[in-house]
Amino acid sequence: MSTRRNQGSTSAGSAQALDAFAQIMGSSHVLTSKRATAPYATGDRFGSGDVLAVLRPGSLVDMWRALQVCVDHDLIVITQAANTGLTGGSGPGDQDYDRDIVIISTLRIDQIHLINDAREAICLAGATLFELEETLAEHGREPHSVIGSSSIGASVVGGIANNSGGSQIRKGPAFTEHALFARVDEDGTIHLVNHLGIDLGTDPTHILDKVQRGDWDPADVTPPPEDSTGTDYADHVREIVDTPARYNANPKFLFEASGCAGKLMVFAVRTRTFPLERDKATFYIGTDRPSDLEALRRAFLASDGPLPISGEYMSSHAFDLAAEYGKDTYVSLKHAGSRTLVRMFALKSWANGVFEKLPGFGPSVADEISQKLFGLIPEKLPKRLLDFRDRFEHHLLLVVSGSEREATQRLLADFFAAPDHEGEFFECDADEAQSATLIRFGVASAAGRYFTMHREEASAMVTFDVALRRDDEDWLEVLPADIADQLLESVYFGHFFCHVMHQDHVAKAGVDPVALKKRMRTLLEDRGAAVPAEHNYGRIYPAPEPMVAHFREMDPRNMFNAGVGETTAHRDWEPAPAQG
């Protein structure tokens, strides 16, 4: 979220802003040194740059007041939860900026309030998907996203703001029409918009304080939506048409905070929850022909029964790469759990920062140590998974409700019994299901580790998350020889039923990665695909005009519901005069 009233910021103005930030949240939560800000200003994959400060407010009120200071002093604001750096939107880059940048980290503001008998949740700015998943499990419920990024600390608000879709076929991209957010108009006036569907009064600081404390009368909360295991996205994805199912600029999934990609400051979102799927069946499918997987996908989409819970694709090459270069992720999740993995990632980032400052060391020493240490751990993968890895080029990990186990078994058996289809399948036992899921999850980090371990041979990573047309039969891209020759490594995996695929490439040394990505993106868009699909618009992907217009045209007069609407900021505090 950027704010702009006057061109440029003076040193005196920045100093005044820093003093004001310290008064709001305490100087220990206003980080200014290069060493202190580096973990926030450096993306895991992409992006790094200088910032005036990283702010760590402990309350929504402090977050609101910090935003007021940023507007008053014409600072660029990046609101950040989990700093993934997937597309560069979580932090600054190396391009020129006309003003100072402030990162507002929301991780200390992580409260979750369950409402309407846990059928919905109010999640504050820093609440994580993992914490929401744990909280809901006690009530027999689950959140929208229950796989993938939820295991490494991604936030609920981040998923909403970026329309993250993940693997959930029935649920579709993360979306809500209920949020509490701030917007800055062209005159520099801040508006707090309360669309949580809860009557909280009209004073901004009182609203924010009450939301953080969960202080409201249940009678003032609007009713929940009808309970179900999915959304109407299931009907949407079944349509075999010449457009993608889901992508970030799709107007169908844009609404205020949903898909805003940091153009609004989101304080809280209200999200629906779903009945917990306790009895699930996992099937592992292998074939050498991409056309067979596409035919199988269409058979499931055309069936009368409920859609699968998830359907994840990976190539046998991706399997191998995950087993070697994603082993620390796989082993840590399997034997220590998500919390340990989050701490391990944080420790690794800290250690890399320390080593980078020492003579003779580089920025990836901790990764290299982790790669070697975990390489010594004998981790025996289930035999049937390894057998399919050796026999088949293309793999599909299919998860269905327990009630659909027999129907799925019959559909798969009939499909592969047909003379025009090739391949096999088996139903996983508990260990096979867990291992297959974690291997698929490890694929997402494998190319990054490969790049780290081959820096002398590589120039950069070139990555895509792409939404293919729903009717695209040639879903597996075959690159022209002159492009393939510029790549050291390529990995393909993704959310197959939605036709949302991830491509992680490592460009060879001497290759211009910017020019290469531009050409590869053109190839994808020429075939009707949308890029990006679910990681939204940072510095790498400029937002298309229809999306820009959608958020530019949000009119305060149209942003009210049930008497719960918008208030305009007024200063109810004054910082002391800046010193010096």
XYZ file of C-alpha atoms in Angstrom:
580
model
C 0.000 0.000 0.000
C 1.581 3.271 -1.018
C 0.543 6.715 0.085
C 1.309 9.838 -1.860
C 0.488 13.494 -1.350
C 3.672 15.493 -1.971
C 6.618 14.466 -4.091
C 9.562 13.285 -2.023
C 10.290 13.114 1.717
C 12.799 15.215 3.615
C 15.280 13.841 6.134
C 13.704 16.008 8.797
C 10.283 14.588 7.977
C 11.569 11.044 8.178
C 13.176 11.740 11.541
C 9.902 13.134 12.818
C 8.112 10.020 11.580
C 10.571 7.747 13.404
C 10.044 9.665 16.636
C 6.283 9.360 16.214
C 6.531 5.612 15.550
C 8.602 5.152 18.716
C 5.972 6.962 20.772
C 3.208 4.798 19.326
C 4.682 1.339 19.831
C 7.954 1.788 21.715
C 11.430 2.150 20.248
C 12.156 -1.594 20.562
C 9.513 -2.228 17.902
C 10.842 0.392 15.486
C 13.697 -1.310 13.628
C 16.029 0.881 11.615
C 19.428 -0.814 11.345
C 20.328 -2.794 8.244
C 20.834 -5.936 10.286
C 17.504 -5.622 12.117
C 15.460 -4.829 9.015
C 17.097 -7.365 6.673
C 14.827 -10.343 7.612
C 11.805 -8.215 6.708
C 13.259 -6.397 3.706
C 14.683 -9.506 1.995
C 12.360 -11.969 0.284
C 12.859 -15.718 0.534
C 12.989 -15.949 -3.263
C 12.981 -12.440 -4.658
C 13.619 -8.890 -3.667
C 15.631 -6.909 -1.180
C 16.111 -3.240 -0.576
C 16.551 -0.431 1.904
C 13.766 0.756 4.176
C 13.443 3.674 6.539
C 12.076 1.377 9.240
C 10.303 -1.852 10.032
C 7.443 -1.333 12.471
C 6.126 -4.118 14.695
C 2.875 -2.804 16.207
C 1.261 -4.904 18.908
C -2.289 -3.684 18.384
C -4.621 -2.670 15.590
C -4.837 0.803 17.097
C -1.057 1.180 16.899
C -1.157 -0.097 13.333
C -3.804 2.516 12.471
C -1.846 5.316 14.132
C 1.334 4.263 12.341
C -0.533 4.482 9.052
C -1.605 8.024 9.938
C 2.028 9.001 10.483
C 3.029 7.418 7.162
C 0.350 9.398 5.334
C 1.308 12.624 7.118
C 4.956 12.182 6.083
C 4.306 10.844 2.572
C 5.931 7.452 3.106
C 5.492 4.304 1.055
C 3.847 1.604 3.187
C 4.308 -2.139 2.700
C 2.045 -4.148 5.001
C 3.704 -7.487 5.625
C 2.742 -10.683 7.413
C 4.679 -13.778 6.308
C 7.557 -12.516 4.198
C 7.555 -15.089 1.418
C 8.933 -12.908 -1.359
C 7.268 -15.149 -3.937
C 6.544 -12.312 -6.356
C 8.220 -9.429 -4.611
C 5.145 -7.892 -3.028
C 6.219 -8.541 0.573
C 9.150 -6.138 0.574
C 11.114 -3.551 -1.402
C 13.210 -4.183 -4.483
C 16.261 -2.688 -6.099
C 14.450 -0.190 -8.283
C 14.415 3.541 -7.614
C 11.816 4.878 -5.182
C 10.829 8.513 -4.880
C 10.081 8.303 -1.150
C 11.169 6.420 1.949
C 9.665 2.995 2.602
C 8.196 1.678 5.837
C 7.334 -1.986 6.358
C 4.562 -2.595 8.878
C 4.890 -6.162 10.148
C 1.623 -7.543 11.512
C 2.915 -10.741 13.106
C 2.372 -9.539 16.698
C -1.318 -8.955 15.973
C -2.447 -12.558 15.649
C -5.736 -12.910 17.518
C -8.489 -15.180 16.186
C -12.115 -14.918 17.333
C -14.592 -17.642 16.419
C -18.187 -16.538 15.833
C -21.500 -18.162 14.977
C -20.641 -21.501 16.632
C -17.214 -21.584 14.915
C -18.829 -21.485 11.478
C -16.911 -18.249 10.885
C -13.721 -16.688 12.231
C -12.548 -13.114 12.695
C -8.827 -13.218 11.929
C -6.624 -10.236 12.705
C -3.848 -8.993 10.461
C -1.111 -11.370 11.624
C -3.162 -14.505 12.356
C -1.712 -17.522 10.575
C -3.464 -20.273 8.697
C -1.710 -22.814 10.885
C -3.063 -21.241 14.081
C -6.541 -21.029 12.569
C -6.355 -24.681 11.561
C -5.384 -25.677 15.120
C -8.072 -23.491 16.684
C -10.827 -24.844 14.461
C -9.829 -28.506 14.857
C -11.123 -28.444 18.439
C -14.552 -27.596 17.024
C -14.522 -30.140 14.202
C -13.975 -27.407 11.610
C -11.257 -26.453 9.155
C -10.272 -23.226 7.352
C -10.311 -22.537 3.650
C -6.669 -23.557 3.220
C -5.332 -26.654 4.942
C -2.268 -27.585 2.898
C 0.877 -26.004 1.578
C 1.641 -22.514 2.765
C -0.338 -22.999 5.979
C 2.567 -25.124 7.146
C 5.154 -22.351 6.954
C 3.406 -19.434 8.611
C 1.356 -17.787 5.867
C -1.305 -15.438 7.194
C -5.056 -15.594 6.720
C -5.193 -11.952 5.618
C -2.352 -12.544 3.155
C -4.339 -15.346 1.552
C -7.426 -13.149 1.237
C -5.469 -10.160 -0.106
C -3.773 -12.359 -2.694
C -6.737 -14.581 -3.638
C -4.606 -17.601 -2.757
C -6.215 -20.796 -3.978
C -3.997 -23.684 -2.964
C -5.203 -27.202 -3.522
C -8.814 -26.912 -2.415
C -10.896 -27.868 -5.464
C -14.283 -27.447 -3.799
C -13.495 -24.151 -2.086
C -11.705 -22.131 -4.740
C -9.577 -19.049 -4.053
C -9.566 -17.431 -0.633
C -12.328 -14.847 -0.642
C -14.512 -12.827 1.692
C -16.827 -9.851 1.434
C -16.381 -9.133 5.148
C -13.303 -7.177 6.202
C -12.088 -4.255 8.280
C -9.643 -2.150 6.300
C -8.235 1.312 5.679
C -8.087 3.098 2.356
C -6.384 6.376 1.492
C -8.126 8.627 -0.990
C -6.470 10.949 -3.488
C -6.593 13.819 -0.980
C -4.610 11.816 1.558
C -7.579 11.208 3.867
C -7.686 7.819 5.572
C -11.018 6.012 5.678
C -11.649 3.070 7.998
C -14.187 0.737 6.441
C -15.950 -1.742 8.715
C -17.560 -4.431 6.609
C -17.168 -7.228 9.140
C -20.929 -7.409 9.544
C -20.580 -6.488 13.222
C -21.859 -3.243 14.702
C -18.840 -1.741 16.495
C -19.717 1.951 16.599
C -18.195 4.764 14.574
C -14.935 5.847 16.255
C -11.955 4.214 14.460
C -9.814 3.559 17.536
C -12.775 2.142 19.448
C -13.682 -0.108 16.520
C -10.133 -1.430 16.206
C -9.736 -1.965 19.940
C -13.042 -3.829 20.208
C -12.158 -6.086 17.280
C -8.819 -6.983 18.816
C -10.436 -7.852 22.143
C -13.412 -9.616 20.582
C -15.684 -7.215 22.447
C -19.106 -7.270 20.816
C -22.614 -8.504 21.462
C -23.353 -11.721 19.519
C -26.701 -10.161 18.617
C -24.789 -7.503 16.628
C -23.206 -10.129 14.355
C -24.910 -10.943 11.066
C -25.811 -14.632 10.490
C -23.333 -17.055 8.862
C -23.723 -18.433 5.340
C -25.254 -21.838 4.787
C -22.891 -24.550 6.011
C -21.242 -26.808 3.431
C -17.949 -28.495 2.540
C -17.362 -26.151 -0.394
C -18.458 -23.071 -2.306
C -19.997 -22.414 -5.705
C -16.458 -22.556 -7.090
C -17.034 -26.287 -7.596
C -19.640 -25.498 -10.264
C -17.324 -22.891 -11.776
C -14.365 -25.261 -12.126
C -16.502 -27.988 -13.724
C -17.082 -25.782 -16.783
C -14.753 -26.870 -19.592
C -14.455 -23.507 -21.337
C -11.711 -21.424 -22.944
C -10.923 -19.284 -19.859
C -8.905 -20.007 -16.713
C -10.756 -21.117 -13.577
C -9.048 -18.735 -11.174
C -6.431 -16.028 -11.395
C -5.747 -12.848 -9.475
C -7.212 -10.338 -11.893
C -10.480 -12.239 -12.295
C -13.260 -9.761 -11.329
C -15.307 -12.690 -10.004
C -12.945 -12.953 -7.036
C -12.185 -9.281 -6.373
C -14.060 -7.526 -3.588
C -12.540 -4.822 -1.376
C -9.943 -6.656 0.752
C -10.173 -9.802 -1.385
C -7.490 -9.580 -4.047
C -6.382 -6.101 -2.973
C -2.683 -7.107 -3.061
C -1.636 -4.505 -0.503
C -3.539 -1.575 -2.000
C -5.589 -1.461 1.205
C -4.401 -1.887 4.787
C -6.396 -4.854 6.075
C -6.830 -5.062 9.852
C -9.114 -8.090 10.037
C -11.142 -10.418 7.856
C -14.199 -12.516 8.547
C -13.933 -15.901 6.874
C -16.226 -18.878 6.756
C -15.079 -22.264 8.025
C -15.933 -25.761 6.835
C -16.755 -29.135 8.402
C -13.524 -31.001 9.106
C -12.934 -33.896 6.720
C -11.783 -36.573 9.168
C -12.246 -39.657 7.009
C -10.329 -39.139 3.779
C -8.996 -41.499 1.141
C -5.817 -40.806 -0.825
C -5.110 -42.322 -4.233
C -1.764 -42.228 -6.017
C -1.937 -42.282 -9.814
C 0.838 -42.738 -12.359
C 0.960 -42.533 -16.153
C 3.418 -41.702 -18.904
C 0.873 -39.734 -20.931
C -0.262 -36.219 -19.925
C -3.354 -36.754 -22.096
C -4.497 -39.548 -19.768
C -4.357 -37.274 -16.749
C -6.365 -34.650 -18.631
C -8.973 -37.244 -19.635
C -9.145 -38.394 -16.003
C -9.581 -34.810 -14.820
C -12.509 -34.332 -17.177
C -14.069 -37.621 -16.088
C -14.110 -36.425 -12.455
C -15.394 -32.961 -13.387
C -18.253 -34.547 -15.377
C -19.194 -37.051 -12.654
C -22.362 -36.710 -10.581
C -20.694 -37.035 -7.190
C -18.833 -34.408 -5.152
C -15.508 -33.236 -6.512
C -12.312 -34.518 -4.903
C -10.909 -32.497 -2.019
C -7.627 -31.999 -3.851
C -5.753 -33.220 -6.913
C -2.040 -32.385 -6.988
C 0.256 -33.000 -9.942
C 4.005 -33.487 -9.978
C 6.402 -35.036 -12.448
C 8.736 -37.874 -11.513
C 11.580 -35.394 -11.950
C 9.914 -33.067 -9.433
C 9.603 -36.048 -7.065
C 13.342 -36.689 -7.324
C 14.239 -33.039 -6.878
C 12.035 -32.801 -3.760
C 13.566 -35.943 -2.306
C 17.049 -34.456 -2.680
C 16.672 -30.695 -2.370
C 13.472 -30.473 -0.331
C 14.518 -33.126 2.143
C 14.904 -30.766 5.107
C 11.339 -29.545 4.552
C 9.994 -33.071 4.100
C 11.805 -34.593 7.106
C 11.075 -31.657 9.418
C 7.371 -31.672 8.659
C 7.065 -35.440 8.949
C 8.962 -35.887 12.194
C 8.895 -32.518 13.955
C 5.828 -30.656 12.676
C 5.039 -27.254 11.265
C 6.073 -25.219 14.306
C 9.589 -26.650 14.194
C 9.842 -25.965 10.472
C 8.846 -22.322 10.975
C 11.530 -21.928 13.653
C 14.069 -23.688 11.438
C 13.366 -21.331 8.542
C 13.712 -18.326 10.860
C 17.009 -19.644 12.237
C 18.315 -20.341 8.739
C 17.476 -16.801 7.588
C 19.179 -15.326 10.628
C 22.273 -17.483 10.144
C 22.522 -16.591 6.447
C 22.423 -12.916 7.421
C 25.249 -13.398 9.903
C 27.449 -15.433 7.550
C 26.931 -12.955 4.702
C 28.718 -10.275 6.736
C 31.768 -12.455 7.413
C 34.724 -12.434 4.998
C 34.857 -15.516 2.822
C 31.253 -16.513 3.357
C 28.212 -15.997 1.156
C 24.492 -15.397 1.691
C 23.527 -19.077 1.612
C 25.898 -20.838 4.010
C 23.061 -21.971 6.290
C 21.244 -23.504 3.319
C 24.365 -25.379 2.310
C 24.837 -26.688 5.857
C 21.198 -27.754 6.046
C 21.452 -29.496 2.685
C 24.495 -31.500 3.775
C 23.175 -32.371 7.248
C 19.795 -33.580 6.054
C 21.506 -35.470 3.241
C 23.064 -37.674 5.947
C 19.678 -38.651 7.380
C 18.460 -41.993 6.022
C 14.842 -41.277 5.126
C 13.170 -44.299 3.599
C 10.290 -43.349 1.348
C 7.414 -45.851 0.983
C 8.190 -48.575 -1.530
C 5.072 -48.123 -3.673
C 5.781 -44.407 -4.100
C 9.326 -45.149 -5.243
C 8.035 -47.850 -7.573
C 5.643 -45.409 -9.269
C 8.424 -42.810 -9.381
C 10.541 -45.276 -11.353
C 7.758 -46.521 -13.623
C 5.745 -43.417 -14.487
C 6.661 -39.922 -15.659
C 3.537 -38.136 -14.390
C 1.935 -38.431 -10.955
C -1.396 -37.282 -9.499
C -2.114 -37.269 -5.776
C -5.897 -37.453 -5.354
C -7.673 -36.923 -2.015
C -11.410 -37.594 -1.654
C -13.951 -37.768 1.156
C -14.246 -41.169 2.825
C -17.810 -41.419 1.568
C -16.437 -41.227 -1.992
C -13.785 -43.927 -1.533
C -15.639 -46.735 -3.315
C -16.981 -44.523 -6.094
C -13.486 -43.170 -6.745
C -12.052 -46.683 -6.738
C -14.604 -47.733 -9.385
C -14.054 -44.643 -11.534
C -10.269 -45.127 -11.539
C -10.532 -48.862 -12.206
C -12.923 -48.356 -15.121
C -10.812 -45.511 -16.500
C -7.535 -47.430 -16.619
C -9.244 -50.609 -17.816
C -10.210 -48.820 -21.023
C -7.909 -49.751 -23.940
C -7.214 -46.108 -24.834
C -5.827 -45.228 -21.384
C -2.522 -46.178 -19.816
C -1.496 -46.016 -16.180
C -2.128 -47.440 -12.727
C -3.237 -46.344 -9.277
C -3.355 -47.518 -5.685
C -5.031 -46.343 -2.498
C -2.440 -45.085 -0.018
C -2.142 -46.267 3.542
C -1.603 -43.609 6.214
C 2.193 -43.444 5.843
C 2.043 -43.373 2.044
C -0.558 -40.596 2.098
C 1.510 -38.465 4.476
C 4.749 -39.086 2.592
C 3.222 -38.314 -0.801
C 1.696 -35.085 0.508
C 4.977 -33.962 2.045
C 6.960 -34.821 -1.072
C 4.524 -32.725 -3.103
C 4.934 -29.916 -0.571
C 8.727 -30.270 -0.732
C 8.670 -29.739 -4.495
C 7.720 -26.096 -3.888
C 11.042 -25.383 -2.164
C 13.273 -27.783 -4.097
C 14.113 -25.549 -7.049
C 15.038 -22.698 -4.727
C 17.463 -24.936 -2.846
C 18.825 -26.282 -6.149
C 19.501 -22.712 -7.248
C 21.235 -21.972 -3.936
C 23.482 -25.005 -4.315
C 24.356 -24.184 -7.952
C 24.855 -20.422 -7.832
C 28.094 -20.521 -9.830
C 26.289 -22.206 -12.729
C 23.048 -20.198 -12.530
C 21.993 -16.614 -13.097
C 18.573 -16.523 -11.413
C 15.312 -18.334 -10.812
C 12.515 -17.822 -13.320
C 9.193 -18.841 -11.803
C 5.541 -18.820 -12.835
C 2.221 -19.660 -11.304
C -0.037 -19.841 -14.295
C -3.773 -20.405 -14.765
C -4.322 -22.398 -17.936
C -7.579 -22.429 -19.850
C -10.026 -24.928 -18.409
C -10.335 -26.580 -21.832
C -6.580 -26.707 -22.537
C -5.761 -30.308 -23.431
C -2.034 -29.610 -23.905
C -1.663 -28.531 -20.275
C 1.950 -29.648 -19.872
C 4.146 -27.043 -21.528
C 6.884 -28.157 -23.922
C 9.396 -25.336 -24.248
C 11.053 -24.467 -27.559
C 14.597 -25.818 -27.765
C 16.207 -22.382 -27.743
C 14.468 -21.571 -24.424
C 15.098 -24.985 -22.861
C 18.797 -24.620 -23.694
C 18.956 -21.513 -21.454
C 17.721 -23.435 -18.410
C 19.782 -25.403 -15.932
C 16.740 -26.959 -14.262
C 12.943 -26.992 -14.664
C 10.254 -28.295 -12.321
C 6.515 -28.599 -13.016
C 3.823 -29.156 -10.377
C 0.465 -27.734 -9.458
C -3.241 -27.837 -8.628
C -4.336 -30.010 -11.494
C -8.141 -29.889 -11.428
C -8.074 -26.070 -11.442
C -5.405 -26.110 -14.176
C -3.259 -23.854 -11.990
C 0.326 -24.916 -12.510
C 3.629 -23.867 -10.971
C 6.795 -23.724 -13.007
C 10.156 -23.239 -11.311
C 13.094 -22.755 -13.678
C 16.750 -22.045 -12.966
C 18.406 -20.018 -15.709
C 21.987 -20.756 -16.679
C 24.798 -18.352 -15.906
C 25.020 -15.605 -18.502
C 21.311 -15.743 -19.363
C 19.254 -12.573 -18.968
C 16.458 -13.820 -16.666
C 14.248 -10.767 -17.220
C 14.246 -11.155 -20.988
C 13.821 -14.913 -20.674
C 10.828 -14.588 -18.361
C 9.216 -12.038 -20.633
C 9.443 -14.385 -23.587
C 8.198 -17.384 -21.594
C 5.284 -15.366 -20.267
C 4.343 -14.335 -23.790
C 4.204 -17.992 -24.808
C 1.820 -18.735 -21.943
C -0.439 -15.752 -22.565
C -0.579 -16.477 -26.306
C -2.277 -19.771 -25.444
C -4.920 -18.037 -23.276
C -3.314 -18.539 -19.882
C -3.344 -15.951 -17.088
C -0.179 -15.029 -15.187
C 0.026 -14.858 -12.211
C -2.615 -17.282 -10.998
C -2.458 -16.958 -7.223
C 0.615 -15.123 -5.935
C -0.567 -11.718 -7.051
C 1.043 -8.545 -8.260
C 4.281 -7.361 -6.751
C 7.175 -5.801 -8.603
C 7.556 -8.722 -11.003
C 3.972 -8.633 -12.258
C 2.468 -5.195 -12.923
C -1.255 -5.181 -12.186
C -3.435 -5.131 -15.319
C -5.553 -2.046 -15.873
C -8.932 -3.717 -15.125
C -7.648 -4.701 -11.693
C -6.200 -1.241 -11.046
C -9.485 0.335 -12.091
C -11.462 -2.010 -9.838
C -9.725 -0.773 -6.698
C -9.352 2.819 -7.862
C -13.074 3.074 -8.375
C -14.097 1.869 -4.903
C -16.462 4.672 -3.963
C -16.994 5.293 -0.231
C -20.649 6.022 -0.953
C -21.111 2.439 -2.140
C -19.277 0.826 0.787
C -21.921 0.361 3.456
C -23.958 -2.585 4.674
C -26.462 -2.947 7.505
C -25.446 0.384 8.956
C -21.866 -0.804 9.382
C -19.712 1.275 7.084
C -16.996 3.833 6.778
C -15.520 6.413 9.127
C -12.946 9.057 8.317
C -9.721 9.299 10.261
C -9.285 11.997 12.853
C -6.208 12.458 14.988
C -6.874 11.586 18.621
C -3.234 11.755 19.699
C -0.267 14.031 19.154
C 3.371 12.980 19.060
C 5.909 15.033 20.935
C 7.995 17.416 18.813
C 10.900 15.703 17.097
C 14.301 16.332 18.635
C 17.221 17.532 16.530
